mmCIF file of C-alpha atoms and ligand atoms in Angstrom:
data_model
loop_
_atom_site.group_PDB
_atom_site.id
_atom_site.type_symbol
_atom_site.label_atom_id
_atom_site.label_comp_id
_atom_site.label_asym_id
_atom_site.label_seq_id
_atom_site.Cartn_x
_atom_site.Cartn_y
_atom_site.Cartn_z
ATOM 1 C CA UNK A 89 -0.843 -7.142 -11.390
ATOM 2 C CA UNK A 90 -3.901 -8.431 -9.577
ATOM 3 C CA UNK A 91 -6.736 -6.013 -9.063
ATOM 4 C CA UNK A 92 -9.176 -6.470 -6.196
ATOM 5 C CA UNK A 93 -12.006 -8.694 -7.425
ATOM 6 C CA UNK A 94 -15.348 -6.983 -7.026
ATOM 7 C CA UNK A 95 -18.536 -8.831 -7.836
ATOM 8 C CA UNK A 96 -20.904 -6.561 -9.723
ATOM 9 C CA UNK A 97 -24.458 -7.787 -9.228
ATOM 10 C CA UNK A 98 -25.640 -4.791 -11.225
ATOM 11 C CA UNK A 99 -27.597 -4.672 -14.504
ATOM 12 C CA UNK A 100 -24.332 -3.679 -16.213
ATOM 13 C CA UNK A 101 -21.484 -3.190 -16.505
ATOM 14 C CA UNK A 102 -20.786 -6.759 -15.473
ATOM 15 C CA UNK A 103 -17.858 -8.389 -13.708
ATOM 16 C CA UNK A 104 -14.998 -9.143 -16.086
ATOM 17 C CA UNK A 105 -12.143 -11.640 -15.935
ATOM 18 C CA UNK A 106 -8.603 -10.592 -15.048
ATOM 19 C CA UNK A 107 -7.532 -11.580 -18.571
ATOM 20 C CA UNK A 108 -10.117 -9.297 -20.194
ATOM 21 C CA UNK A 109 -9.003 -6.430 -17.950
ATOM 22 C CA UNK A 110 -5.364 -7.032 -18.839
ATOM 23 C CA UNK A 111 -6.083 -7.249 -22.582
ATOM 24 C CA UNK A 112 -6.489 -3.475 -22.505
ATOM 25 C CA UNK A 113 -2.789 -3.006 -21.810
ATOM 26 C CA UNK A 114 -1.370 -2.841 -25.299
ATOM 27 C CA UNK A 115 1.120 -0.647 -27.130
ATOM 28 C CA UNK A 116 -0.401 2.630 -28.286
ATOM 29 C CA UNK A 117 -1.781 2.318 -31.786
ATOM 30 C CA UNK A 118 -3.478 4.658 -34.234
ATOM 31 C CA UNK A 119 -6.871 3.064 -34.940
ATOM 32 C CA UNK A 120 -6.549 3.934 -38.628
ATOM 33 C CA UNK A 121 -3.664 1.443 -38.994
ATOM 34 C CA UNK A 122 -4.313 -1.694 -41.007
ATOM 35 C CA UNK A 123 -3.662 -3.944 -38.005
ATOM 36 C CA UNK A 124 -6.440 -2.292 -36.037
ATOM 37 C CA UNK A 125 -8.854 -2.405 -38.999
ATOM 38 C CA UNK A 126 -8.262 -6.156 -39.211
ATOM 39 C CA UNK A 127 -9.048 -6.513 -35.537
ATOM 40 C CA UNK A 128 -12.345 -4.669 -36.019
ATOM 41 C CA UNK A 129 -13.226 -6.774 -39.084
ATOM 42 C CA UNK A 130 -12.750 -9.966 -37.044
ATOM 43 C CA UNK A 131 -14.812 -8.605 -34.177
ATOM 44 C CA UNK A 132 -17.650 -7.534 -36.484
ATOM 45 C CA UNK A 133 -17.668 -11.008 -37.934
ATOM 46 C CA UNK A 134 -17.520 -12.836 -34.587
ATOM 47 C CA UNK A 135 -20.363 -10.733 -33.175
ATOM 48 C CA UNK A 136 -22.539 -12.126 -35.966
ATOM 49 C CA UNK A 137 -21.579 -15.721 -35.149
ATOM 50 C CA UNK A 138 -22.701 -15.394 -31.543
ATOM 51 C CA UNK A 139 -26.320 -15.032 -32.659
ATOM 52 C CA UNK A 140 -26.082 -17.166 -35.772
ATOM 53 C CA UNK A 141 -26.482 -14.214 -38.127
ATOM 54 C CA UNK A 142 -25.523 -15.135 -41.677
ATOM 55 C CA UNK A 143 -22.847 -12.716 -42.884
ATOM 56 C CA UNK A 144 -24.402 -12.653 -46.334
ATOM 57 C CA UNK A 145 -27.520 -11.127 -44.798
ATOM 58 C CA UNK A 146 -26.234 -9.236 -41.781
ATOM 59 C CA UNK A 147 -23.404 -6.964 -40.818
ATOM 60 C CA UNK A 148 -22.187 -5.355 -37.598
ATOM 61 C CA UNK A 149 -21.857 -1.599 -37.218
ATOM 62 C CA UNK A 150 -19.781 -0.394 -34.250
ATOM 63 C CA UNK A 151 -20.071 2.863 -32.320
ATOM 64 C CA UNK A 152 -18.111 4.308 -29.434
ATOM 65 C CA UNK A 153 -20.594 4.854 -26.602
ATOM 66 C CA UNK A 154 -22.874 3.054 -24.193
ATOM 67 C CA UNK A 155 -25.937 1.075 -25.192
ATOM 68 C CA UNK A 156 -28.146 4.133 -25.354
ATOM 69 C CA UNK A 157 -25.950 5.460 -28.199
ATOM 70 C CA UNK A 158 -26.957 2.595 -30.483
ATOM 71 C CA UNK A 159 -30.590 2.844 -29.392
ATOM 72 C CA UNK A 160 -30.445 6.483 -30.450
ATOM 73 C CA UNK A 161 -28.596 5.642 -33.677
ATOM 74 C CA UNK A 162 -31.185 3.087 -34.777
ATOM 75 C CA UNK A 163 -34.248 5.103 -33.804
ATOM 76 C CA UNK A 164 -32.954 8.265 -35.482
ATOM 77 C CA UNK A 165 -31.658 6.503 -38.588
ATOM 78 C CA UNK A 166 -34.056 3.807 -39.724
ATOM 79 C CA UNK A 167 -37.524 5.379 -39.530
ATOM 80 C CA UNK A 168 -38.618 7.188 -42.677
ATOM 81 C CA UNK A 169 -41.407 9.759 -42.698
ATOM 82 C CA UNK A 170 -43.925 7.456 -44.380
ATOM 83 C CA UNK A 171 -44.665 4.999 -41.603
ATOM 84 C CA UNK A 172 -44.827 5.087 -37.824
ATOM 85 C CA UNK A 173 -42.811 3.271 -35.181
ATOM 86 C CA UNK A 174 -44.671 1.130 -32.646
ATOM 87 C CA UNK A 175 -42.778 0.829 -29.364
ATOM 88 C CA UNK A 176 -43.729 -2.028 -27.040
ATOM 89 C CA UNK A 177 -43.001 -0.952 -23.482
ATOM 90 C CA UNK A 178 -42.868 -2.889 -20.213
ATOM 91 C CA UNK A 179 -40.018 -1.169 -18.402
ATOM 92 C CA UNK A 180 -37.580 1.728 -18.294
ATOM 93 C CA UNK A 181 -35.551 0.707 -21.362
ATOM 94 C CA UNK A 182 -38.622 0.444 -23.571
ATOM 95 C CA UNK A 183 -39.569 3.833 -22.219
ATOM 96 C CA UNK A 184 -36.119 5.119 -23.135
ATOM 97 C CA UNK A 185 -36.867 4.307 -26.790
ATOM 98 C CA UNK A 186 -40.037 6.336 -26.488
ATOM 99 C CA UNK A 187 -38.050 9.274 -25.052
ATOM 100 C CA UNK A 188 -35.566 9.090 -27.937
ATOM 101 C CA UNK A 189 -38.379 9.063 -30.518
ATOM 102 C CA UNK A 190 -40.004 11.976 -28.731
ATOM 103 C CA UNK A 191 -36.744 13.961 -28.623
ATOM 104 C CA UNK A 192 -36.332 13.714 -32.395
ATOM 105 C CA UNK A 193 -40.050 14.093 -33.225
ATOM 106 C CA UNK A 194 -40.103 10.702 -34.847
ATOM 107 C CA UNK A 195 -43.665 9.527 -35.569
ATOM 108 C CA UNK A 196 -44.455 6.773 -33.055
ATOM 109 C CA UNK A 197 -47.140 4.977 -31.085
ATOM 110 C CA UNK A 198 -46.745 2.906 -27.947
ATOM 111 C CA UNK A 199 -48.366 -0.123 -26.389
ATOM 112 C CA UNK A 200 -47.594 -0.124 -22.684
ATOM 113 C CA UNK A 201 -47.723 -2.971 -20.200
ATOM 114 C CA UNK A 202 -47.076 -3.223 -16.479
ATOM 115 C CA UNK A 203 -43.415 -3.750 -15.565
ATOM 116 C CA UNK A 204 -44.177 -7.134 -14.016
ATOM 117 C CA UNK A 205 -46.020 -8.373 -17.119
ATOM 118 C CA UNK A 206 -44.392 -9.617 -20.293
ATOM 119 C CA UNK A 207 -45.521 -8.147 -23.606
ATOM 120 C CA UNK A 208 -48.836 -9.580 -24.752
ATOM 121 C CA UNK A 209 -48.431 -10.475 -28.423
ATOM 122 C CA UNK A 210 -52.090 -11.357 -28.966
ATOM 123 C CA UNK A 211 -52.798 -7.793 -28.084
ATOM 124 C CA UNK A 212 -49.970 -6.473 -30.301
ATOM 125 C CA UNK A 213 -51.312 -8.546 -33.166
ATOM 126 C CA UNK A 214 -54.808 -7.037 -32.859
ATOM 127 C CA UNK A 215 -53.289 -3.598 -32.717
ATOM 128 C CA UNK A 216 -51.277 -4.169 -35.896
ATOM 129 C CA UNK A 217 -54.305 -5.598 -37.649
ATOM 130 C CA UNK A 218 -56.223 -2.373 -37.239
ATOM 131 C CA UNK A 219 -53.309 0.129 -37.575
ATOM 132 C CA UNK A 220 -51.865 0.245 -41.041
ATOM 133 C CA UNK A 221 -49.777 3.370 -40.296
ATOM 134 C CA UNK A 222 -47.197 1.238 -38.493
ATOM 135 C CA UNK A 223 -44.101 0.163 -40.429
ATOM 136 C CA UNK A 224 -41.625 -0.447 -37.602
ATOM 137 C CA UNK A 225 -41.812 -2.245 -34.269
ATOM 138 C CA UNK A 226 -39.332 -1.851 -31.413
ATOM 139 C CA UNK A 227 -39.012 -3.908 -28.248
ATOM 140 C CA UNK A 228 -36.596 -4.732 -25.455
ATOM 141 C CA UNK A 229 -35.704 -8.440 -25.322
ATOM 142 C CA UNK A 230 -34.528 -8.640 -21.716
ATOM 143 C CA UNK A 231 -36.044 -5.722 -19.756
ATOM 144 C CA UNK A 232 -33.251 -5.126 -17.276
ATOM 145 C CA UNK A 233 -35.636 -2.938 -15.259
ATOM 146 C CA UNK A 234 -37.134 -6.103 -13.768
ATOM 147 C CA UNK A 235 -35.450 -9.151 -15.336
ATOM 148 C CA UNK A 236 -38.409 -9.992 -17.555
ATOM 149 C CA UNK A 237 -37.745 -11.706 -20.874
ATOM 150 C CA UNK A 238 -40.027 -10.751 -23.785
ATOM 151 C CA UNK A 239 -40.547 -13.339 -26.491
ATOM 152 C CA UNK A 240 -38.183 -12.809 -29.419
ATOM 153 C CA UNK A 241 -40.029 -15.608 -31.288
ATOM 154 C CA UNK A 242 -43.417 -13.877 -31.148
ATOM 155 C CA UNK A 243 -41.800 -10.544 -31.982
ATOM 156 C CA UNK A 244 -40.048 -11.944 -35.041
ATOM 157 C CA UNK A 245 -43.194 -13.719 -36.187
ATOM 158 C CA UNK A 246 -45.267 -10.539 -36.082
ATOM 159 C CA UNK A 247 -42.609 -8.705 -38.079
ATOM 160 C CA UNK A 248 -42.776 -11.378 -40.738
ATOM 161 C CA UNK A 249 -46.571 -11.489 -40.755
ATOM 162 C CA UNK A 250 -46.963 -7.743 -41.308
ATOM 163 C CA UNK A 251 -43.722 -7.091 -43.215
ATOM 164 C CA UNK A 252 -42.625 -4.562 -40.596
ATOM 165 C CA UNK A 253 -39.028 -3.633 -39.808
ATOM 166 C CA UNK A 254 -38.006 -5.002 -36.401
ATOM 167 C CA UNK A 255 -35.791 -3.196 -33.892
ATOM 168 C CA UNK A 256 -34.665 -5.185 -30.874
ATOM 169 C CA UNK A 257 -32.789 -3.948 -27.831
ATOM 170 C CA UNK A 258 -30.896 -7.124 -26.951
ATOM 171 C CA UNK A 259 -28.381 -5.162 -24.923
ATOM 172 C CA UNK A 260 -28.650 -7.264 -21.763
ATOM 173 C CA UNK A 261 -29.556 -10.601 -23.392
ATOM 174 C CA UNK A 262 -27.000 -10.850 -26.210
ATOM 175 C CA UNK A 263 -24.494 -13.614 -25.353
ATOM 176 C CA UNK A 264 -26.418 -14.424 -22.168
ATOM 177 C CA UNK A 265 -29.584 -15.897 -23.637
ATOM 178 C CA UNK A 266 -29.407 -17.959 -26.856
ATOM 179 C CA UNK A 267 -30.458 -15.876 -29.892
ATOM 180 C CA UNK A 268 -30.575 -17.313 -33.392
ATOM 181 C CA UNK A 269 -31.267 -14.856 -36.201
ATOM 182 C CA UNK A 270 -31.755 -17.648 -38.720
ATOM 183 C CA UNK A 271 -34.702 -18.941 -36.705
ATOM 184 C CA UNK A 272 -35.983 -15.562 -35.517
ATOM 185 C CA UNK A 273 -34.936 -12.812 -37.940
ATOM 186 C CA UNK A 274 -34.598 -9.267 -36.580
ATOM 187 C CA UNK A 275 -33.651 -6.296 -38.777
ATOM 188 C CA UNK A 276 -31.725 -4.235 -36.242
ATOM 189 C CA UNK A 277 -30.428 -5.833 -33.054
ATOM 190 C CA UNK A 278 -28.458 -3.788 -30.535
ATOM 191 C CA UNK A 279 -26.014 -4.672 -27.811
ATOM 192 C CA UNK A 280 -22.831 -3.530 -26.080
ATOM 193 C CA UNK A 281 -19.411 -4.692 -25.008
ATOM 194 C CA UNK A 282 -20.113 -4.619 -21.288
ATOM 195 C CA UNK A 283 -23.015 -6.901 -20.447
ATOM 196 C CA UNK A 284 -23.293 -10.644 -21.086
ATOM 197 C CA UNK A 285 -20.370 -10.632 -23.521
ATOM 198 C CA UNK A 286 -18.269 -9.675 -20.451
ATOM 199 C CA UNK A 287 -16.075 -6.959 -21.918
ATOM 200 C CA UNK A 288 -15.402 -3.361 -20.867
ATOM 201 C CA UNK A 289 -17.948 -0.560 -21.285
ATOM 202 C CA UNK A 290 -17.421 1.836 -24.191
ATOM 203 C CA UNK A 291 -18.397 0.064 -27.383
ATOM 204 C CA UNK A 292 -21.921 -0.480 -28.661
ATOM 205 C CA UNK A 293 -22.995 -2.257 -31.808
ATOM 206 C CA UNK A 294 -25.883 -2.845 -34.164
ATOM 207 C CA UNK A 295 -26.343 -6.072 -36.075
ATOM 208 C CA UNK A 296 -28.285 -4.981 -39.108
ATOM 209 C CA UNK A 297 -30.013 -6.540 -42.091
ATOM 210 C CA UNK A 298 -27.840 -5.449 -45.012
ATOM 211 C CA UNK A 299 -30.707 -5.187 -47.509
ATOM 212 C CA UNK A 300 -32.376 -2.678 -45.146
ATOM 213 C CA UNK A 301 -29.152 -0.842 -44.285
ATOM 214 C CA UNK A 302 -28.372 0.005 -47.919
ATOM 215 C CA UNK A 303 -31.849 1.521 -48.297
ATOM 216 C CA UNK A 304 -31.032 4.098 -45.628
ATOM 217 C CA UNK A 305 -28.743 5.941 -48.025
ATOM 218 C CA UNK A 306 -31.270 8.546 -49.118
ATOM 219 C CA UNK A 307 -33.198 8.790 -45.875
ATOM 220 C CA UNK A 308 -33.301 11.794 -43.599
ATOM 221 C CA UNK A 309 -30.254 12.044 -41.300
ATOM 222 C CA UNK A 310 -31.308 13.290 -37.901
ATOM 223 C CA UNK A 311 -27.997 12.808 -36.118
ATOM 224 C CA UNK A 312 -24.523 13.497 -37.410
ATOM 225 C CA UNK A 313 -22.418 11.351 -35.068
ATOM 226 C CA UNK A 314 -24.934 8.549 -34.748
ATOM 227 C CA UNK A 315 -25.983 8.254 -38.394
ATOM 228 C CA UNK A 316 -26.255 4.497 -38.916
ATOM 229 C CA UNK A 317 -25.946 4.647 -42.685
ATOM 230 C CA UNK A 318 -22.869 6.879 -42.626
ATOM 231 C CA UNK A 319 -21.128 4.694 -40.044
ATOM 232 C CA UNK A 320 -22.057 1.523 -41.980
ATOM 233 C CA UNK A 321 -20.925 2.956 -45.306
ATOM 234 C CA UNK A 322 -17.653 4.255 -43.861
ATOM 235 C CA UNK A 323 -16.873 0.964 -42.147
ATOM 236 C CA UNK A 324 -17.608 -0.995 -45.294
ATOM 237 C CA UNK A 325 -15.369 1.235 -47.402
ATOM 238 C CA UNK A 326 -12.442 1.815 -45.026
ATOM 239 C CA UNK A 327 -12.706 -0.829 -42.301
ATOM 240 C CA UNK A 328 -12.501 2.055 -39.830
ATOM 241 C CA UNK A 329 -14.961 3.817 -37.588
ATOM 242 C CA UNK A 330 -15.736 7.395 -38.674
ATOM 243 C CA UNK A 331 -14.524 8.863 -35.395
ATOM 244 C CA UNK A 332 -12.062 7.787 -32.711
ATOM 245 C CA UNK A 333 -12.969 4.326 -31.415
ATOM 246 C CA UNK A 334 -12.401 3.220 -27.795
ATOM 247 C CA UNK A 335 -9.195 1.397 -28.761
ATOM 248 C CA UNK A 336 -8.446 -0.404 -25.488
ATOM 249 C CA UNK A 337 -12.062 -1.425 -25.029
ATOM 250 C CA UNK A 338 -11.912 -3.089 -28.435
ATOM 251 C CA UNK A 339 -8.841 -5.093 -27.445
ATOM 252 C CA UNK A 340 -10.650 -6.182 -24.305
ATOM 253 C CA UNK A 341 -13.706 -7.148 -26.376
ATOM 254 C CA UNK A 342 -11.492 -9.288 -28.624
ATOM 255 C CA UNK A 343 -10.422 -11.192 -25.513
ATOM 256 C CA UNK A 344 -13.964 -11.366 -24.139
ATOM 257 C CA UNK A 345 -15.208 -12.864 -27.420
ATOM 258 C CA UNK A 346 -12.413 -15.466 -27.340
ATOM 259 C CA UNK A 347 -13.462 -16.368 -23.806
ATOM 260 C CA UNK A 348 -17.100 -16.593 -24.900
ATOM 261 C CA UNK A 349 -16.259 -19.073 -27.678
ATOM 262 C CA UNK A 350 -14.006 -21.017 -25.310
ATOM 263 C CA UNK A 351 -16.808 -21.370 -22.773
ATOM 264 C CA UNK A 352 -19.481 -22.004 -25.432
ATOM 265 C CA UNK A 353 -22.769 -20.138 -25.712
ATOM 266 C CA UNK A 354 -24.870 -22.901 -24.237
ATOM 267 C CA UNK A 355 -22.464 -23.312 -21.295
ATOM 268 C CA UNK A 356 -22.606 -19.608 -20.600
ATOM 269 C CA UNK A 357 -26.367 -19.740 -20.602
ATOM 270 C CA UNK A 358 -26.248 -22.713 -18.210
ATOM 271 C CA UNK A 359 -23.766 -20.949 -15.905
ATOM 272 C CA UNK A 360 -26.002 -17.875 -15.738
ATOM 273 C CA UNK A 361 -29.020 -20.041 -15.102
ATOM 274 C CA UNK A 362 -27.267 -21.846 -12.273
ATOM 275 C CA UNK A 363 -26.209 -18.483 -10.810
ATOM 276 C CA UNK A 364 -29.818 -17.353 -10.995
ATOM 277 C CA UNK A 365 -31.168 -20.549 -9.415
ATOM 278 C CA UNK A 366 -28.621 -20.351 -6.583
ATOM 279 C CA UNK A 367 -29.499 -16.723 -6.015
ATOM 280 C CA UNK A 368 -33.234 -17.325 -6.089
ATOM 281 C CA UNK A 369 -33.093 -20.289 -3.714
ATOM 282 C CA UNK A 370 -30.756 -18.481 -1.323
ATOM 283 C CA UNK A 371 -32.775 -15.286 -1.221
ATOM 284 C CA UNK A 372 -35.935 -17.264 -0.705
ATOM 285 C CA UNK A 373 -34.329 -19.049 2.272
ATOM 286 C CA UNK A 374 -33.550 -15.649 3.747
ATOM 287 C CA UNK A 375 -37.238 -14.815 3.414
ATOM 288 C CA UNK A 376 -37.211 -12.560 0.354
ATOM 289 C CA UNK A 377 -39.928 -12.379 -2.237
ATOM 290 C CA UNK A 378 -39.639 -11.536 -5.917
ATOM 291 C CA UNK A 379 -41.483 -9.300 -8.317
ATOM 292 C CA UNK A 380 -41.840 -11.685 -11.247
ATOM 293 C CA UNK A 381 -43.503 -14.945 -11.964
ATOM 294 C CA UNK A 382 -40.612 -17.410 -12.531
ATOM 295 C CA UNK A 383 -41.968 -18.286 -16.007
ATOM 296 C CA UNK A 384 -41.223 -14.721 -17.201
ATOM 297 C CA UNK A 385 -37.667 -14.631 -15.804
ATOM 298 C CA UNK A 386 -34.649 -14.055 -18.013
ATOM 299 C CA UNK A 387 -32.403 -15.958 -15.547
ATOM 300 C CA UNK A 388 -30.052 -12.964 -15.694
ATOM 301 C CA UNK A 389 -31.478 -10.658 -13.046
ATOM 302 C CA UNK A 390 -33.817 -10.830 -10.061
ATOM 303 C CA UNK A 391 -35.998 -8.040 -8.757
ATOM 304 C CA UNK A 392 -36.263 -8.508 -5.009
ATOM 305 C CA UNK A 393 -39.045 -6.906 -3.006
ATOM 306 C CA UNK A 394 -37.771 -4.986 0.010
ATOM 307 C CA UNK A 395 -38.956 -6.661 3.194
ATOM 308 C CA UNK A 396 -41.560 -4.970 5.271
ATOM 309 C CA UNK A 397 -39.286 -4.549 8.272
ATOM 310 C CA UNK A 398 -38.535 -1.254 9.976
ATOM 311 C CA UNK A 399 -34.839 -2.065 10.290
ATOM 312 C CA UNK A 400 -34.457 -2.589 6.545
ATOM 313 C CA UNK A 401 -32.500 0.233 4.964
ATOM 314 C CA UNK A 402 -31.438 -0.249 1.347
ATOM 315 C CA UNK A 403 -28.575 2.198 1.370
ATOM 316 C CA UNK A 404 -27.081 0.728 4.558
ATOM 317 C CA UNK A 405 -27.381 -2.743 3.097
ATOM 318 C CA UNK A 406 -25.830 -1.589 -0.183
ATOM 319 C CA UNK A 407 -22.889 -0.023 1.653
ATOM 320 C CA UNK A 408 -22.305 -3.060 3.869
ATOM 321 C CA UNK A 409 -22.205 -5.330 0.826
ATOM 322 C CA UNK A 410 -20.226 -2.920 -1.288
ATOM 323 C CA UNK A 411 -17.473 -2.664 1.351
ATOM 324 C CA UNK A 412 -17.201 -6.439 1.108
ATOM 325 C CA UNK A 413 -16.964 -6.487 -2.685
ATOM 326 C CA UNK A 414 -20.578 -7.053 -3.741
ATOM 327 C CA UNK A 415 -22.534 -4.338 -5.542
ATOM 328 C CA UNK A 416 -26.327 -4.489 -5.705
ATOM 329 C CA UNK A 417 -28.597 -2.035 -7.508
ATOM 330 C CA UNK A 418 -31.687 -0.083 -6.488
ATOM 331 C CA UNK A 419 -34.997 -0.198 -8.354
ATOM 332 C CA UNK A 420 -38.451 1.152 -7.776
ATOM 333 C CA UNK A 421 -41.250 -0.613 -9.610
ATOM 334 C CA UNK A 422 -44.582 1.196 -9.476
ATOM 335 C CA UNK A 423 -45.459 1.470 -5.796
ATOM 336 C CA UNK A 424 -43.123 -1.316 -4.676
ATOM 337 C CA UNK A 425 -39.690 -0.711 -3.186
ATOM 338 C CA UNK A 426 -37.360 -3.246 -4.713
ATOM 339 C CA UNK A 427 -33.710 -3.823 -5.389
ATOM 340 C CA UNK A 428 -32.039 -5.701 -8.203
ATOM 341 C CA UNK A 429 -29.453 -8.442 -8.158
ATOM 342 C CA UNK A 430 -28.060 -9.468 -11.490
ATOM 343 C CA UNK A 431 -26.093 -12.623 -12.144
ATOM 344 C CA UNK A 432 -24.490 -11.823 -15.507
ATOM 345 C CA UNK A 433 -20.744 -11.489 -15.939
ATOM 346 C CA UNK A 434 -17.663 -13.497 -15.080
ATOM 347 C CA UNK A 435 -19.082 -14.960 -11.867
ATOM 348 C CA UNK A 436 -20.279 -18.405 -10.851
ATOM 349 C CA UNK A 437 -22.520 -20.022 -8.244
ATOM 350 C CA UNK A 438 -19.672 -20.000 -5.670
ATOM 351 C CA UNK A 439 -19.587 -16.202 -5.906
ATOM 352 C CA UNK A 440 -23.330 -16.199 -5.451
ATOM 353 C CA UNK A 441 -22.973 -18.392 -2.329
ATOM 354 C CA UNK A 442 -20.425 -15.932 -0.912
ATOM 355 C CA UNK A 443 -22.829 -13.104 -1.654
ATOM 356 C CA UNK A 444 -25.665 -14.916 0.109
ATOM 357 C CA UNK A 445 -23.509 -15.545 3.198
ATOM 358 C CA UNK A 446 -22.504 -11.882 3.288
ATOM 359 C CA UNK A 447 -26.124 -10.811 2.866
ATOM 360 C CA UNK A 448 -27.116 -13.087 5.760
ATOM 361 C CA UNK A 449 -24.437 -11.482 7.962
ATOM 362 C CA UNK A 450 -25.621 -8.014 6.952
ATOM 363 C CA UNK A 451 -29.164 -8.902 7.943
ATOM 364 C CA UNK A 452 -28.030 -10.229 11.332
ATOM 365 C CA UNK A 453 -26.017 -7.097 11.930
ATOM 366 C CA UNK A 454 -28.893 -4.821 10.944
ATOM 367 C CA UNK A 455 -31.313 -7.033 12.878
ATOM 368 C CA UNK A 456 -33.527 -7.690 9.885
ATOM 369 C CA UNK A 457 -35.677 -10.749 10.186
ATOM 370 C CA UNK A 458 -38.219 -11.411 7.493
ATOM 371 C CA UNK A 459 -41.448 -12.836 8.865
ATOM 372 C CA UNK A 460 -43.559 -15.193 6.784
HETATM 373 C C1 PLP B 185 -27.855 -1.485 -20.142
HETATM 374 C C2 PLP B 185 -28.997 -1.370 -21.043
HETATM 375 C C3 PLP B 185 -29.090 -0.363 -22.005
HETATM 376 C C4 PLP B 185 -28.048 0.692 -22.180
HETATM 377 O O1 PLP B 185 -27.830 1.491 -21.066
HETATM 378 P P1 PLP B 185 -26.467 2.378 -21.015
HETATM 379 O O2 PLP B 185 -26.545 2.971 -19.667
HETATM 380 O O3 PLP B 185 -26.546 3.323 -22.130
HETATM 381 O O4 PLP B 185 -25.355 1.400 -21.170
HETATM 382 C C5 PLP B 185 -30.170 -0.393 -22.863
HETATM 383 N N1 PLP B 185 -31.112 -1.334 -22.794
HETATM 384 C C6 PLP B 185 -31.055 -2.326 -21.902
HETATM 385 C C7 PLP B 185 -32.125 -3.352 -21.890
HETATM 386 C C8 PLP B 185 -30.004 -2.387 -20.992
HETATM 387 O O5 PLP B 185 -29.955 -3.377 -20.090
#
């Protein structure tokens, strides 16, 4: 069976291979069977390897749900009542952490930056120096709102310097940008099955520092389903998830991880970077401008500024491209109308070239010319 190949240029879910899609077609199985527990044990272990997390120090906790589920799990589970959480925000996903903290009345502060500016760690350092109430810091690694990459190195360093617990949303950078937890330790790192690891949506995970995880035992539980300690403890004891896992998604993830190791992490990074370069050059040739300074770019997603042309109509353009198998994504940054084109997933520079040709045709048809 061949399904029609759509190219998702969206900030997730990403395009998957035919083999990953097909890996979901398996005999029905009860996820409490030993065979399935072994599969989950392997996956938990392999997810550590991808970011060089030592299994003596770290473990993986799985949850059924999208990325926001693990953001909510970590924020509701790891903050005690003694210290406050500092959330560093430069986009919608950082702001989502703030909303979660607000929803559960978790004590927090924020430092906010413009969406087109990366987080300023000199500034964060001064803040931490004069605010001893903080005990936790949270940040988004790759802000998928714009495609900006915040420095994991500076983040990790500050955590070490102040002894604070670090929470990193690496949902759209994990497996797409090299991360090495030996070099840059993080206490709780979150990601999902459906972004740069190139699996199906439905599973989210937390890679957690075991010495911190065990301390959560006697802490306040604010969520029943998303309790990180309870899920961790149950998985350690039984090898199972507490509640029904997305079985077929987990089979697909097994395949996606195999394909990741086969390609190699550095090669994946290079492929994404080449996709990004092809995209950037091509869009520039068509006259488009971008939101970010190239030095801040993740190489995974571009925020394109809508041209100042009366014939330009985002939804018409989206539909034209979508009918031809390419999906782009809207985005409004401050006062600027923009759209987003991501280059993660099982796609290469040839797909990007096809996209650029199709975009050029769309612009001719809609009579959009971008003046210098
Ligand atoms: C995709 C994404 C999430 C999770 O969003 P869901 O819609 O819950 O999958 C969180 N953070 C970042 C940075 C993301 O890119």
